Amino acid sequence: MQSYEPFETAVITGACGFLGLALVRLLLERGQMVWAVDHKKNAAKLPKREHLFFVETPFVTQPNLHCDIWYHLGWSGSRAKARTDAALQAENIRQTIQAVETAAELGCKKFVFAGSIMEAEVLQAQTQGIETQNAYGWAKHCATHLGRIAAQQKNMCFVTARITNVYGAGENSERLISSSLHKIRTGEHLSFSVGKQNYDFLYVTDAARALAAIGKHGKDGMCYVLGSGQPQPLRLWLEELLTVCKGTADFGKEVPEGICLPIAAYDTTTLCRDTGFMPQVSFAEGLRRTMAWQMEVET
């Protein structure tokens, strides 16, 4: 097993979100001190641990706090129609720059920004001359580059983690894996698109491990793709889901969403080479864990 020298203190924005909570737990297990930043209403989701401190968003510099690494997962409007809200997404960019500046004030060594595969989608759409209302993807793309410039001006390392599709126990949402498993459990027949577009999925604990690996070993200015390293057409993922979880579905009845990206957009070679990260949870095992969690919380 790879060893990690813990940073003394980590700040995590969006700490009470699905992925944020997984990262909080992982860093605490590795002996790090964590300052969790989120909305006050979400504070109860955090575990009760000695070296965990909650800060209500927006983050305000705390007395005697020195930050070694800042994980910026906080982002509003990542679902449904909010993705097209240009004003909301522009505010996310401003908050990212503010987070970089605050991290620098705390003596932060490295800033890890949670990007999105939708950055690649909007750029692909532009290349193909396709109009898109995906303000979320453009905002993530802008925040990546403007955040890097702001960090350079503060002599701070800035690294982007481009997240593909994270799923797993702890997520209760309308996103594809979570909603599909719920429907299977309730006996519903599923309906999908043809599923030709390329996809990748990464279990949530592996995603947290990847973020921690980037925090430790990621190189300044790099953009690392977070995925399983085994991208394939969506239909193949869904067929495995149906087999593992004993569901039934029709393919081709739904309209495909998003832009079809080339396999190269999901390449995790650089992530593995620079950080030593390797996924531990297979898709089948991740599905079993997720369904078991759903059954536990819904009974």
Short mmCIF file of C-alpha atoms in Angstrom, two decimals:
data_model
loop_
_atom_site.label_atom_id
_atom_site.label_comp_id
_atom_site.label_asym_id
_atom_site.label_seq_id
_atom_site.Cartn_x
_atom_site.Cartn_y
_atom_site.Cartn_z
CA MET A 1 0.00 0.00 0.00
CA GLN A 2 1.27 3.46 -0.89
CA SER A 3 2.22 5.61 2.10
CA TYR A 4 1.24 9.25 2.42
CA GLU A 5 2.87 11.91 4.52
CA PRO A 6 -0.12 13.85 5.87
CA PHE A 7 -0.42 17.57 5.45
CA GLU A 8 -0.86 19.27 8.79
CA THR A 9 -4.06 21.07 7.82
CA ALA A 10 -6.49 20.82 4.90
CA VAL A 11 -9.39 23.14 4.09
CA ILE A 12 -12.25 21.58 2.11
CA THR A 13 -15.02 23.71 0.64
CA GLY A 14 -18.21 21.84 -0.20
CA ALA A 15 -17.19 19.48 2.59
CA CYS A 16 -20.73 18.28 3.31
CA GLY A 17 -21.44 17.25 -0.26
CA PHE A 18 -21.34 13.68 -1.55
CA LEU A 19 -17.66 13.69 -2.54
CA GLY A 20 -16.67 16.25 0.10
CA LEU A 21 -17.75 13.96 2.94
CA ALA A 22 -15.76 11.07 1.50
CA LEU A 23 -12.66 13.27 1.32
CA VAL A 24 -13.18 14.56 4.87
CA ARG A 25 -13.35 11.00 6.24
CA LEU A 26 -10.29 9.89 4.27
CA LEU A 27 -8.08 12.78 5.38
CA LEU A 28 -9.13 12.33 9.01
CA GLU A 29 -8.25 8.62 8.79
CA ARG A 30 -4.82 9.65 7.55
CA GLY A 31 -4.23 11.88 10.53
CA GLN A 32 -4.82 15.26 8.95
CA MET A 33 -6.53 18.21 10.56
CA VAL A 34 -9.53 19.27 8.46
CA TRP A 35 -11.44 22.53 8.29
CA ALA A 36 -14.77 21.73 6.64
CA VAL A 37 -16.43 24.67 4.86
CA ASP A 38 -20.11 24.47 3.91
CA HIS A 39 -23.55 25.93 4.60
CA LYS A 40 -24.58 25.81 8.25
CA LYS A 41 -27.65 23.70 7.49
CA ASN A 42 -25.35 20.89 6.29
CA ALA A 43 -23.02 20.79 9.30
CA ALA A 44 -24.86 17.87 10.91
CA LYS A 45 -23.71 15.60 8.08
CA LEU A 46 -20.11 15.77 9.27
CA PRO A 47 -18.69 13.08 11.58
CA LYS A 48 -17.78 14.05 15.14
CA ARG A 49 -14.01 13.92 15.21
CA GLU A 50 -11.33 15.58 17.30
CA HIS A 51 -9.39 17.10 14.41
CA LEU A 52 -12.38 18.24 12.37
CA PHE A 53 -13.62 21.83 12.51
CA PHE A 54 -16.62 23.34 10.75
CA VAL A 55 -16.62 26.81 9.16
CA GLU A 56 -19.77 28.29 7.71
CA THR A 57 -19.51 29.42 4.11
CA PRO A 58 -18.35 31.91 2.93
CA PHE A 59 -15.00 31.12 4.52
CA VAL A 60 -13.57 33.77 6.79
CA THR A 61 -9.94 33.56 7.88
CA GLN A 62 -9.71 31.91 11.28
CA PRO A 63 -7.27 32.99 14.02
CA ASN A 64 -4.06 30.94 14.13
CA LEU A 65 -5.08 28.82 11.13
CA HIS A 66 -2.32 27.81 8.73
CA CYS A 67 -3.53 25.92 5.67
CA ASP A 68 -1.23 23.45 3.90
CA ILE A 69 -3.65 22.41 1.18
CA TRP A 70 -7.01 23.71 -0.01
CA TYR A 71 -9.52 21.45 -1.79
CA HIS A 72 -12.11 23.56 -3.57
CA LEU A 73 -15.17 21.35 -4.09
CA GLY A 74 -17.75 24.00 -3.25
CA TRP A 75 -19.88 24.96 -6.25
CA SER A 76 -23.51 26.04 -6.56
CA GLY A 77 -25.83 25.00 -9.37
CA SER A 78 -24.34 21.73 -10.57
CA ARG A 79 -27.70 20.10 -11.31
CA ALA A 80 -30.50 20.41 -13.87
CA LYS A 81 -31.57 23.92 -14.95
CA ALA A 82 -29.08 25.61 -12.63
CA ARG A 83 -26.37 24.55 -15.06
CA THR A 84 -27.72 27.09 -17.55
CA ASP A 85 -27.87 29.97 -15.04
CA ALA A 86 -25.10 32.22 -16.32
CA ALA A 87 -25.20 34.66 -13.39
CA LEU A 88 -25.02 31.85 -10.83
CA GLN A 89 -22.14 30.17 -12.63
CA ALA A 90 -20.27 33.47 -12.94
CA GLU A 91 -20.58 33.87 -9.16
CA ASN A 92 -18.96 30.45 -8.77
CA ILE A 93 -15.97 31.73 -10.74
CA ARG A 94 -15.69 34.76 -8.46
CA GLN A 95 -15.86 32.56 -5.38
CA THR A 96 -13.13 30.33 -6.76
CA ILE A 97 -10.80 33.31 -7.18
CA GLN A 98 -11.71 34.48 -3.68
CA ALA A 99 -10.89 31.02 -2.34
CA VAL A 100 -7.47 31.14 -4.02
CA GLU A 101 -6.75 34.51 -2.44
CA THR A 102 -7.90 33.35 1.00
CA ALA A 103 -5.81 30.20 0.73
CA ALA A 104 -2.77 32.32 -0.10
CA GLU A 105 -3.40 34.48 2.98
CA LEU A 106 -3.28 31.31 5.08
CA GLY A 107 0.08 30.27 3.67
CA CYS A 108 -1.40 27.45 1.57
CA LYS A 109 1.09 25.40 -0.44
CA LYS A 110 -1.30 23.85 -2.94
CA PHE A 111 -4.81 24.57 -4.23
CA VAL A 112 -6.75 21.63 -5.72
CA PHE A 113 -9.71 22.68 -7.85
CA ALA A 114 -12.54 20.25 -8.60
CA GLY A 115 -13.12 20.60 -12.31
CA SER A 116 -15.60 18.70 -14.49
CA ILE A 117 -15.63 16.57 -17.61
CA MET A 118 -18.18 19.10 -18.86
CA GLU A 119 -15.25 21.44 -19.49
CA ALA A 120 -14.20 19.05 -22.23
CA GLU A 121 -17.80 18.83 -23.46
CA VAL A 122 -18.25 22.57 -24.02
CA LEU A 123 -14.89 22.80 -25.79
CA GLN A 124 -15.83 19.83 -27.99
CA ALA A 125 -19.17 21.46 -28.79
CA GLN A 126 -17.40 24.68 -29.77
CA THR A 127 -15.05 22.76 -32.06
CA GLN A 128 -18.04 21.10 -33.74
CA GLY A 129 -19.95 24.38 -34.08
CA ILE A 130 -22.67 23.23 -31.68
CA GLU A 131 -24.50 25.80 -29.58
CA THR A 132 -24.71 24.89 -25.90
CA GLN A 133 -26.38 26.49 -22.88
CA ASN A 134 -24.03 24.65 -20.52
CA ALA A 135 -22.94 27.65 -18.43
CA TYR A 136 -21.75 25.20 -15.78
CA GLY A 137 -19.17 23.67 -18.11
CA TRP A 138 -17.93 27.06 -19.31
CA ALA A 139 -17.73 28.36 -15.74
CA LYS A 140 -15.67 25.37 -14.64
CA HIS A 141 -13.38 25.92 -17.61
CA CYS A 142 -12.96 29.62 -16.80
CA ALA A 143 -12.44 28.95 -13.09
CA THR A 144 -9.71 26.45 -13.93
CA HIS A 145 -7.73 29.00 -15.92
CA LEU A 146 -8.46 32.14 -13.91
CA GLY A 147 -7.83 30.25 -10.68
CA ARG A 148 -4.46 29.13 -12.00
CA ILE A 149 -3.54 32.72 -12.91
CA ALA A 150 -4.58 33.96 -9.46
CA ALA A 151 -2.53 31.21 -7.80
CA GLN A 152 0.53 32.00 -9.92
CA GLN A 153 0.31 35.62 -8.80
CA LYS A 154 0.36 34.37 -5.20
CA ASN A 155 3.21 31.90 -5.84
CA MET A 156 0.93 28.99 -4.95
CA CYS A 157 0.62 25.63 -6.68
CA PHE A 158 -2.70 25.14 -8.51
CA VAL A 159 -3.90 21.75 -9.74
CA THR A 160 -7.18 20.77 -11.40
CA ALA A 161 -8.94 17.46 -10.81
CA ARG A 162 -11.30 16.97 -13.76
CA ILE A 163 -14.05 14.73 -12.40
CA THR A 164 -15.81 12.39 -14.84
CA ASN A 165 -18.72 10.63 -13.08
CA VAL A 166 -18.52 9.81 -9.38
CA TYR A 167 -21.13 7.50 -7.85
CA GLY A 168 -21.55 5.42 -4.71
CA ALA A 169 -22.93 4.95 -1.25
CA GLY A 170 -24.01 8.25 0.25
CA GLU A 171 -25.51 9.73 -2.90
CA ASN A 172 -29.25 10.25 -3.06
CA SER A 173 -29.92 12.14 -6.26
CA GLU A 174 -31.50 11.99 -9.70
CA ARG A 175 -28.17 11.32 -11.36
CA LEU A 176 -27.89 8.23 -13.55
CA ILE A 177 -26.49 5.55 -11.22
CA SER A 178 -28.31 6.61 -8.07
CA SER A 179 -31.70 6.96 -9.77
CA SER A 180 -31.31 3.77 -11.82
CA LEU A 181 -30.55 1.64 -8.78
CA HIS A 182 -33.50 3.12 -6.92
CA LYS A 183 -35.80 2.29 -9.83
CA ILE A 184 -34.51 -1.27 -10.02
CA ARG A 185 -35.16 -1.74 -6.31
CA THR A 186 -38.74 -0.56 -6.74
CA GLY A 187 -39.32 -2.87 -9.68
CA GLU A 188 -39.39 -0.20 -12.37
CA HIS A 189 -38.46 -1.02 -15.97
CA LEU A 190 -35.73 1.40 -17.10
CA SER A 191 -35.44 3.40 -20.29
CA PHE A 192 -32.14 4.65 -21.72
CA SER A 193 -30.74 6.26 -24.85
CA VAL A 194 -28.82 4.18 -27.39
CA GLY A 195 -25.79 4.77 -25.16
CA LYS A 196 -23.14 5.30 -27.83
CA GLN A 197 -21.45 8.19 -26.03
CA ASN A 198 -18.26 7.40 -24.10
CA TYR A 199 -18.42 7.45 -20.31
CA ASP A 200 -16.36 6.62 -17.27
CA PHE A 201 -17.41 6.03 -13.66
CA LEU A 202 -15.41 6.14 -10.44
CA TYR A 203 -16.58 4.97 -7.03
CA VAL A 204 -16.71 7.75 -4.43
CA THR A 205 -14.02 6.40 -2.08
CA ASP A 206 -11.67 6.02 -5.04
CA ALA A 207 -12.46 9.59 -6.10
CA ALA A 208 -11.53 10.79 -2.60
CA ARG A 209 -8.29 8.81 -2.79
CA ALA A 210 -7.51 10.37 -6.15
CA LEU A 211 -8.05 13.88 -4.76
CA ALA A 212 -5.79 13.12 -1.82
CA ALA A 213 -3.14 11.74 -4.18
CA ILE A 214 -3.32 14.91 -6.27
CA GLY A 215 -3.01 16.95 -3.09
CA LYS A 216 0.16 15.11 -2.20
CA HIS A 217 1.81 14.47 -5.57
CA GLY A 218 -0.01 16.55 -8.20
CA LYS A 219 2.19 18.90 -10.24
CA ASP A 220 1.57 22.61 -10.55
CA GLY A 221 -0.54 23.62 -13.54
CA MET A 222 -1.69 20.10 -14.37
CA CYS A 223 -5.23 18.98 -15.09
CA TYR A 224 -5.77 15.37 -14.00
CA VAL A 225 -8.77 13.34 -15.13
CA LEU A 226 -10.48 11.43 -12.31
CA GLY A 227 -11.87 8.16 -13.63
CA SER A 228 -11.46 4.41 -13.60
CA GLY A 229 -9.09 4.50 -16.55
CA GLN A 230 -11.41 2.15 -18.47
CA PRO A 231 -13.81 4.41 -20.42
CA GLN A 232 -16.27 2.76 -22.79
CA PRO A 233 -19.64 3.45 -24.43
CA LEU A 234 -22.36 4.17 -21.89
CA ARG A 235 -24.42 1.19 -23.00
CA LEU A 236 -21.72 -1.21 -21.81
CA TRP A 237 -21.75 0.38 -18.35
CA LEU A 238 -25.53 0.17 -18.22
CA GLU A 239 -25.63 -3.43 -19.38
CA GLU A 240 -23.28 -4.32 -16.53
CA LEU A 241 -25.50 -2.40 -14.13
CA LEU A 242 -28.54 -4.37 -15.30
CA THR A 243 -26.68 -7.67 -14.94
CA VAL A 244 -25.25 -6.97 -11.48
CA CYS A 245 -28.41 -5.44 -10.05
CA LYS A 246 -30.91 -7.62 -11.93
CA GLY A 247 -32.73 -4.85 -13.73
CA THR A 248 -34.48 -4.61 -17.10
CA ALA A 249 -34.35 -1.76 -19.59
CA ASP A 250 -35.05 -0.59 -23.13
CA PHE A 251 -32.28 1.16 -25.06
CA GLY A 252 -32.95 3.84 -27.64
CA LYS A 253 -36.13 5.35 -26.23
CA GLU A 254 -34.46 8.36 -24.58
CA VAL A 255 -32.70 11.29 -26.25
CA PRO A 256 -28.93 11.28 -25.57
CA GLU A 257 -27.73 14.14 -23.36
CA GLY A 258 -24.44 15.99 -23.57
CA ILE A 259 -21.65 15.85 -26.13
CA CYS A 260 -19.97 12.62 -27.16
CA LEU A 261 -16.32 12.87 -26.19
CA PRO A 262 -13.46 10.80 -27.60
CA ILE A 263 -11.98 8.09 -25.39
CA ALA A 264 -8.86 10.24 -25.02
CA ALA A 265 -10.84 12.79 -22.97
CA TYR A 266 -11.07 10.19 -20.18
CA ASP A 267 -7.36 9.29 -20.14
CA THR A 268 -6.07 8.88 -16.57
CA THR A 269 -2.50 7.95 -17.54
CA THR A 270 -1.04 11.23 -16.26
CA LEU A 271 -2.92 10.95 -12.96
CA CYS A 272 -1.58 7.44 -12.34
CA ARG A 273 1.95 8.34 -13.46
CA ASP A 274 2.31 11.48 -11.36
CA THR A 275 0.44 10.43 -8.22
CA GLY A 276 0.54 6.63 -8.12
CA PHE A 277 -3.25 6.49 -7.91
CA MET A 278 -4.99 3.27 -8.93
CA PRO A 279 -8.71 2.53 -8.42
CA GLN A 280 -9.55 -0.12 -5.85
CA VAL A 281 -13.31 -0.58 -6.31
CA SER A 282 -14.61 -2.22 -9.49
CA PHE A 283 -17.81 -0.97 -11.08
CA ALA A 284 -19.66 -4.13 -10.10
CA GLU A 285 -18.51 -3.90 -6.49
CA GLY A 286 -19.34 -0.21 -6.39
CA LEU A 287 -22.86 -0.95 -7.61
CA ARG A 288 -23.33 -3.58 -4.90
CA ARG A 289 -22.14 -1.18 -2.21
CA THR A 290 -24.38 1.58 -3.49
CA MET A 291 -27.47 -0.61 -3.63
CA ALA A 292 -26.76 -2.00 -0.15
CA TRP A 293 -26.52 1.56 1.18
CA GLN A 294 -29.80 2.53 -0.49
CA MET A 295 -31.52 -0.46 1.07
CA GLU A 296 -30.15 0.43 4.49
CA VAL A 297 -31.20 4.08 4.49
CA GLU A 298 -34.59 3.54 2.84
CA THR A 299 -35.81 0.76 5.16
#
